[in-house]
Coordinates of C-alpha atoms in Angstrom, one line a residue:
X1 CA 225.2 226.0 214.4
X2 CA 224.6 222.7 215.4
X3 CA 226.3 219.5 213.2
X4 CA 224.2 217.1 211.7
X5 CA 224.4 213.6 213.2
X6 CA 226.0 211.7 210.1
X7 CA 223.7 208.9 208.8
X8 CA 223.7 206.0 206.0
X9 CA 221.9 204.5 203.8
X10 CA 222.3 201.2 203.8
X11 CA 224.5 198.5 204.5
X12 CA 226.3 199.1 201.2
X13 CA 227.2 202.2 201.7
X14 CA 228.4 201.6 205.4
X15 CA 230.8 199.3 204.1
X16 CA 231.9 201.1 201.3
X17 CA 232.7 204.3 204.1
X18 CA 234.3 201.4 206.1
X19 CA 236.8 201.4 202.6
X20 CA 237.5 205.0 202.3
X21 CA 238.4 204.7 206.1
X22 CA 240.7 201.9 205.8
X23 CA 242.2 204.0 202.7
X24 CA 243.9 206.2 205.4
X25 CA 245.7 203.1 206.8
X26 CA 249.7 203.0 205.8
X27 CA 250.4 201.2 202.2
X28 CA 253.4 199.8 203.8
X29 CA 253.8 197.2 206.7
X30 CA 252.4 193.5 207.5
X31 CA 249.2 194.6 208.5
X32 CA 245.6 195.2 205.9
X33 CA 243.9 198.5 205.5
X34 CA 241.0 197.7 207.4
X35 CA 237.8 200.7 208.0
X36 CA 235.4 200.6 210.9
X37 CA 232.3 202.3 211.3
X38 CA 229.7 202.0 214.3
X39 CA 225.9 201.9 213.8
X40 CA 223.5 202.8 216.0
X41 CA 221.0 200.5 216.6
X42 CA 217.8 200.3 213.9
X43 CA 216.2 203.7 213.3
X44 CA 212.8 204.0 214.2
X45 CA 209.8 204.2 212.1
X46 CA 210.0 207.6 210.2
X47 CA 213.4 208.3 210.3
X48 CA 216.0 207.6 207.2
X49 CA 219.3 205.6 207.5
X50 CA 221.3 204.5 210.8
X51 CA 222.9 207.0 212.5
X52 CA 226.8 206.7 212.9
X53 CA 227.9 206.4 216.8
X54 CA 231.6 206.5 215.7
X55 CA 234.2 205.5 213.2
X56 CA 238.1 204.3 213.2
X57 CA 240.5 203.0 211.1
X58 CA 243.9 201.1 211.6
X59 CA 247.3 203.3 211.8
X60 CA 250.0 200.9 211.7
X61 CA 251.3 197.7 213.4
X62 CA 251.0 198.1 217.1
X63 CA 248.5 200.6 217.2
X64 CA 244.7 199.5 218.1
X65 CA 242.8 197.9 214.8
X66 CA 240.2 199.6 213.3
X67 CA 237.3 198.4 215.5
X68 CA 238.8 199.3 218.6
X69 CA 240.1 202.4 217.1
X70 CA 236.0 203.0 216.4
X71 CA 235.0 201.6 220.0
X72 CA 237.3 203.6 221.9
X73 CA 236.0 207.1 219.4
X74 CA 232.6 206.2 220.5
X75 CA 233.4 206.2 223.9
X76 CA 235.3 209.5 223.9
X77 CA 232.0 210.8 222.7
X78 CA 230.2 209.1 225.0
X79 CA 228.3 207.3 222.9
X80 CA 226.5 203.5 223.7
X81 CA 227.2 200.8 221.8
X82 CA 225.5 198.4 223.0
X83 CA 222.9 196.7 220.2
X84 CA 225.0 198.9 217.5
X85 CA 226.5 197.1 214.1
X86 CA 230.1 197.5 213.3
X87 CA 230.7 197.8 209.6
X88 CA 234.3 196.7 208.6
X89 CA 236.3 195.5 205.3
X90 CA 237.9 192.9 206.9
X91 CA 236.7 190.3 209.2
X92 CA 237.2 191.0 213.0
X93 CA 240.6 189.1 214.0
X94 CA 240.4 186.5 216.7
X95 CA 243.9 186.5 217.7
X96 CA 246.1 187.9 219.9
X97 CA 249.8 189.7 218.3
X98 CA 250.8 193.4 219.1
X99 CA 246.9 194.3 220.1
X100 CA 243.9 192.0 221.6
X101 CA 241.4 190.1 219.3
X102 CA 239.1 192.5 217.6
X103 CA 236.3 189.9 218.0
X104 CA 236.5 189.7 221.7
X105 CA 236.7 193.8 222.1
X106 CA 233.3 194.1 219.8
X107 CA 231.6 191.3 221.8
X108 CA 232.5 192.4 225.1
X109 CA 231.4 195.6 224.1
X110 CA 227.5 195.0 223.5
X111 CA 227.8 195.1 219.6
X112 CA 224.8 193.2 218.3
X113 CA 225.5 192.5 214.6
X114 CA 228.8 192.6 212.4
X115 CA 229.0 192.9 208.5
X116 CA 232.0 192.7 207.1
X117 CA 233.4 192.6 203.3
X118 CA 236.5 190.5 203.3
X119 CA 236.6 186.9 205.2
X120 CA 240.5 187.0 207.0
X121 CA 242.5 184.8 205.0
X122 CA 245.4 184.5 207.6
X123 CA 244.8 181.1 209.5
X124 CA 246.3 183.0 212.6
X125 CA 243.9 185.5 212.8
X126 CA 240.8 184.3 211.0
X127 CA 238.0 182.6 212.8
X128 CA 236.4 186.1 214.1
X129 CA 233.1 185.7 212.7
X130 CA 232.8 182.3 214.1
X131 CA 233.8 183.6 217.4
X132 CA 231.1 186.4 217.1
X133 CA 228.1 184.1 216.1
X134 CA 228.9 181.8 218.7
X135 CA 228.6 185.1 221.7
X136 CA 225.1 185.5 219.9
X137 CA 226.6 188.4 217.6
X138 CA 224.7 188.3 214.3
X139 CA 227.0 188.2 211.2
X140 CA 226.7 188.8 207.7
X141 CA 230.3 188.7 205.2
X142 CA 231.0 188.9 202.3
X143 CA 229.5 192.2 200.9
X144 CA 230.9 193.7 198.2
X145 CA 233.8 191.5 198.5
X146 CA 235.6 192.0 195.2
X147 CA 236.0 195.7 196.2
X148 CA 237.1 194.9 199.4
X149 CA 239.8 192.4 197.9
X150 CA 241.3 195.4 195.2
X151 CA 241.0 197.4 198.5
X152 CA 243.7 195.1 200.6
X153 CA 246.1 194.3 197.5
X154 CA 249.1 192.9 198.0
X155 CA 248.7 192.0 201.2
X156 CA 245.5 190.0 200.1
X157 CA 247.5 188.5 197.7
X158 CA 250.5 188.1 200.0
X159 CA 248.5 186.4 203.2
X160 CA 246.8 183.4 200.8
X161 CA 249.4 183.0 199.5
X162 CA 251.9 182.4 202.5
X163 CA 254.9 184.6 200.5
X164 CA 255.1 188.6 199.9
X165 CA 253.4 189.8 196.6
X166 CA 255.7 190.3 193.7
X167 CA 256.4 193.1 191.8
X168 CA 258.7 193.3 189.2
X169 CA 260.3 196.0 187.7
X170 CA 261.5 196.4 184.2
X171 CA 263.0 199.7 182.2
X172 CA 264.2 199.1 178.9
X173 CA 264.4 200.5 175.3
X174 CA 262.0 199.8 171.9
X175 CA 263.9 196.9 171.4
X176 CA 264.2 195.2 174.9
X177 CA 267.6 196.4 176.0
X178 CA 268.4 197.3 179.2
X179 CA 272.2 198.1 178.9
X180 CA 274.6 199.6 175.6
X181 CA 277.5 197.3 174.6
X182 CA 279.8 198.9 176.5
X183 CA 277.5 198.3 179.8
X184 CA 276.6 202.0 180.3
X185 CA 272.4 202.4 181.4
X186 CA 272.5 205.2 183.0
X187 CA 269.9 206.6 181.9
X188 CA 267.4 204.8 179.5
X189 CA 264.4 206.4 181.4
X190 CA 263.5 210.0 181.6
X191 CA 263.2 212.1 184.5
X192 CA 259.4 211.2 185.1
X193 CA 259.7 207.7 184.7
X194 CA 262.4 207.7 187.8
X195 CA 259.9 209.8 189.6
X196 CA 257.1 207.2 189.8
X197 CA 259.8 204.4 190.2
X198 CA 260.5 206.0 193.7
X199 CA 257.0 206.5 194.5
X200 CA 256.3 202.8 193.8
X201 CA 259.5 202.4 196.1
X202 CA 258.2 204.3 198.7
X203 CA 254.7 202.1 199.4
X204 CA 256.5 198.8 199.1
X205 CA 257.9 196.9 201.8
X206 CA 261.3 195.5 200.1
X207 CA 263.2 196.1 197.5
X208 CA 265.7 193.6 196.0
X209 CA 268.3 193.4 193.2
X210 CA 271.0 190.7 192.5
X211 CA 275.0 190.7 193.2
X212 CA 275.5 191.3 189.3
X213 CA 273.6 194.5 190.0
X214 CA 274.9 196.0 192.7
X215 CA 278.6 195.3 191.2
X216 CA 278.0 197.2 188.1
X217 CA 275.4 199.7 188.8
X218 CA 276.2 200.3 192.8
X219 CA 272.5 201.5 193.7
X220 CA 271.1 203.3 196.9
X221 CA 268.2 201.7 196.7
X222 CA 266.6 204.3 198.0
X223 CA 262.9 206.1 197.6
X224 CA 263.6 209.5 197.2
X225 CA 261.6 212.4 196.4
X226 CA 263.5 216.1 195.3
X227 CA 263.2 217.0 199.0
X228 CA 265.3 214.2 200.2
X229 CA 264.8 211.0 201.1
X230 CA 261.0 209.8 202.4
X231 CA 261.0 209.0 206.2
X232 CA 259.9 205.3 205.8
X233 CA 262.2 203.2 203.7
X234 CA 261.4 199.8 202.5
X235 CA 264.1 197.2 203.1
X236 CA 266.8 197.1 200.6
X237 CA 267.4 193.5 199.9
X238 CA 270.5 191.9 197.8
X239 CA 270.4 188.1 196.9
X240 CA 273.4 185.8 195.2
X241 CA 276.7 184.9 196.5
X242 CA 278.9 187.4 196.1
X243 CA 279.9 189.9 198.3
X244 CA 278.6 193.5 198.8
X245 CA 281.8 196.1 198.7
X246 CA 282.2 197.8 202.2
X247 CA 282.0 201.1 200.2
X248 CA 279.0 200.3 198.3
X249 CA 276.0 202.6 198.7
X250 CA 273.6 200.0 199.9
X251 CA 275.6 200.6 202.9
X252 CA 274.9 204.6 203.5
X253 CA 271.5 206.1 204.5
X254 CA 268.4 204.1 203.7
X255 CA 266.6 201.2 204.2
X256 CA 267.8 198.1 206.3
X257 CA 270.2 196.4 204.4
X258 CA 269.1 192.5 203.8
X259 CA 271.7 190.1 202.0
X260 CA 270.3 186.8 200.9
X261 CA 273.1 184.2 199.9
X262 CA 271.4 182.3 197.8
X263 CA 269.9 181.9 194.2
X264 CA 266.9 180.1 195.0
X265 CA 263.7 182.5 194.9
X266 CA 261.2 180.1 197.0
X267 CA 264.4 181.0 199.9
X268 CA 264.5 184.5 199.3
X269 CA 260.5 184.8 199.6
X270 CA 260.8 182.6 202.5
X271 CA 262.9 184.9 204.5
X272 CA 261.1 187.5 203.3
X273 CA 257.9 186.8 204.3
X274 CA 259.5 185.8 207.9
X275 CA 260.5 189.3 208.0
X276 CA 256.6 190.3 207.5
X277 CA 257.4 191.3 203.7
X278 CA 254.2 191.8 202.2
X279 CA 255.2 193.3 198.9
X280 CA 258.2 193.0 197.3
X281 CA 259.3 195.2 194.6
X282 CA 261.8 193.2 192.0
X283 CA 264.3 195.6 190.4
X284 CA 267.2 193.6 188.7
X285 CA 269.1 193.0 186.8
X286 CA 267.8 190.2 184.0
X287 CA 269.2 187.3 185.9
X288 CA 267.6 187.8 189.2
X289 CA 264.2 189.0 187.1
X290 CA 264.6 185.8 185.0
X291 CA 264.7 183.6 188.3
X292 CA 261.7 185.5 189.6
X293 CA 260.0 184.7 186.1
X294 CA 261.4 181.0 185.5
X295 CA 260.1 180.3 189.5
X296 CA 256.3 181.4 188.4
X297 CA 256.8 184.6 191.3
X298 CA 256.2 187.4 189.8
X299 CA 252.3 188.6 190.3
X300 CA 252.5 192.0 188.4
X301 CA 255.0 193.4 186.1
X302 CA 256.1 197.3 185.9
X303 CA 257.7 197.3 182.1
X304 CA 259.0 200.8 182.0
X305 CA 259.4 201.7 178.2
X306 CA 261.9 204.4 176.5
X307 CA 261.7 205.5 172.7
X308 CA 265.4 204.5 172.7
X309 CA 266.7 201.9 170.2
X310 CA 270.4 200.4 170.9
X311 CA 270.5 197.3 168.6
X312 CA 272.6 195.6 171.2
X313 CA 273.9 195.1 174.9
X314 CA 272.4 193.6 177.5
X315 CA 268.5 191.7 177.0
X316 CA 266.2 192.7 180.0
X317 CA 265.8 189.2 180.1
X318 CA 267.5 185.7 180.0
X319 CA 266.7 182.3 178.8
X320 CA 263.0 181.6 180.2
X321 CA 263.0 178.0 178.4
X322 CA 260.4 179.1 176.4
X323 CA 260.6 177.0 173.3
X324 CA 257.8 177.7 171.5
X325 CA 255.2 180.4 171.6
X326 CA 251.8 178.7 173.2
X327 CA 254.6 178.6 176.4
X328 CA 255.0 182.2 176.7
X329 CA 254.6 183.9 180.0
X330 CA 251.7 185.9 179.7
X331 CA 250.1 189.2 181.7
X332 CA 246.9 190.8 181.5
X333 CA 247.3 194.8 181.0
X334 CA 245.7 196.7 183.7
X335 CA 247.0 199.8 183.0
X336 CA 249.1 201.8 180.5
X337 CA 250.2 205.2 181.1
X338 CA 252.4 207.9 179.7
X339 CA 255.2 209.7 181.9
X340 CA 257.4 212.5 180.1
X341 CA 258.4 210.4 176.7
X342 CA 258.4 206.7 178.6
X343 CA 255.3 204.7 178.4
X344 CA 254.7 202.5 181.5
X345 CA 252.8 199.1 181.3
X346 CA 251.4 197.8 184.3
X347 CA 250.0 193.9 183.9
X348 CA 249.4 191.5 186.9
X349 CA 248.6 187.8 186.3
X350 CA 245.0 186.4 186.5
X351 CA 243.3 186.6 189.5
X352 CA 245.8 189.1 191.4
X353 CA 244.2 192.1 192.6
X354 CA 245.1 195.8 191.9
X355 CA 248.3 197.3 193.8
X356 CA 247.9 200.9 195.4
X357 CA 250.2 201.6 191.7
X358 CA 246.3 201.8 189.9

């Protein structure tokens, strides 16, 4: 039986392919998800949709981006490129890190037009569409570019904004307590609430708690799934003064550890984001969640919510100076879903896109 050569439509739904391609790219790491797919040149009269020559996605830093993942598939099938469109969902780089510029490999290649979704908002490796017109490439961006934004998520979020995208995490009772008098919270969540909080652990790149924390509660920091720990763990980061115990957990298997000795959150997102930190998951306690709040950092909240009352012990939050309620820090709710008898509440501020979370 002989296989079909795949065609498409239209533009649209090259570029939305390009997305489910880039879909397969890792959550994790400083690079995007980014989808490639290679058109043959304009059918001829008669015939429906372009033909694909070849496709490719990105697999992690250091491997070959999507384009010259798709150029080097095509020419393992020996197909020609030259006069062909490359579809992406992220502008063609035009800079050289662990791999080539993208924008040279597609132009060298005999590619006569690129469309892309997302214009690169990284001033290191933007300027590929520039590059292309200038070789004589014809380019179109921009399409469906609000998909293509909720697509790349945090690291969207994280490369305009020149710091990694915040998440921060918050488990707590009816009545906003995340600790008993006596300091025991171990545990306020059920079972399935902990599941998901490991499996937003395991797509993020960092994970940080303060001193306080670590003293009383002595986590792993870990992502963990009943089999074990997951192979890939996201930096386990500690920030405040204080020192972490030689016999502390934080210091068995897992994640690199990272101690930042400071209290000053434009520092720790800093140093972060000079480690290539894209997203940062913020899990406590209340002071270092109230610094992340006070500073204006935190870009979507996981609130984590048990039917437990307590009546007292520790606030999940400190003093935010908020004296009156016009000044109240406030989220948009983009999702709200039940796990076992918890209820989680996902909200991001405006204008942040989705998280691979919804």
């Amino acid at each position: 039986m002989i296989t079909p050569v795949p065609r498409l439509a239209d533009t649209s739904t090259a570029v939305r392919r390009a997305f489910d391609l880039a879909r397969r790219t890792p959550v994790r790491g400083p690079n995007p998800r980014v989808g490639c797919v290679l058109l043959a040149p304009p059918a001829t009269a008669g015939e429906s949709g372009r033909r694909v020559l070849a496709e490719g996605f990105h697999r992690g830093a250091g491997t070959p981006h999507a384009e010259v993942d798709a150029l080097v598939a095509a020419r393992q099938r020996g197909a020609d490129v030259r006069g062909a469109t490359a579809v992406v969902s992220l502008e063609p780089c035009n800079h050289t890190g662990r791999t080539g510029p993208c924008a040279l490999a597609l132009a060298e290649a005999g590619v006569a037009e690129v469309v892309y979704s997302v214009p690169d908002p990284t001033p290191r490796a933007a300027g590929g569409a520039a590059y292309l017109a200038a070789r004589g490439v014809r380019v179109t961006g921009g399409v469906l570019r609000d998909e293509g934004e909720e697509l790349l998520g945090a690291w969207w979020s994280a490369a305009r904004a020149g710091r990694p995208y915040v998440t921060l995490k918050l488990a707590a009772t009816l009545d906003g307590r995340v600790a008993a008098a006596d300091g025991t919270s171990r545990w306020i969540t059920g079972p399935e609430a902990r599941a998901h909080a490991h499996e937003v652990r395991a797509r993020v790149d960092a994970v940080a708690v303060g001193t306080g924390t670590v003293l009383a509660d002595d986590p792993a920091l870990t992502a963990r799934t009943p089999d074990g720990l997951v192979p890939d763990q996201p930096l386990r980061v500690v920030v405040g003064r204080r020192e972490v115990p030689a016999t502390a957990r934080l210091r068995g298997a897992g994640g690199e550890l990272v101690v930042l000795g400071t209290h000053d959150v434009a520092e720790v997102l800093a140093a972060l984001h000079a480690r290539e930190v894209r997203h940062l998951l913020v899990e406590g306690g209340p002071v270092l969640a109230t610094a992340f709040l006070a500073a204006g950092a935190v870009d979507e909240l996981h609130a984590y919510v048990a039917p437990v009352l307590l009546g007292s012990g520790r606030s999940a939050l400190g003093d935010l100076g908020v004296g009156t309620i016009a000044d109240a820090a406030r989220f948009t709710t983009s999702q709200v879903r039940r796990l076992g008898d918890d209820v989680l509440v996902v909200a991001r501020t405006a204008g942040r896109p989705r998280t691979e979370e919804e």
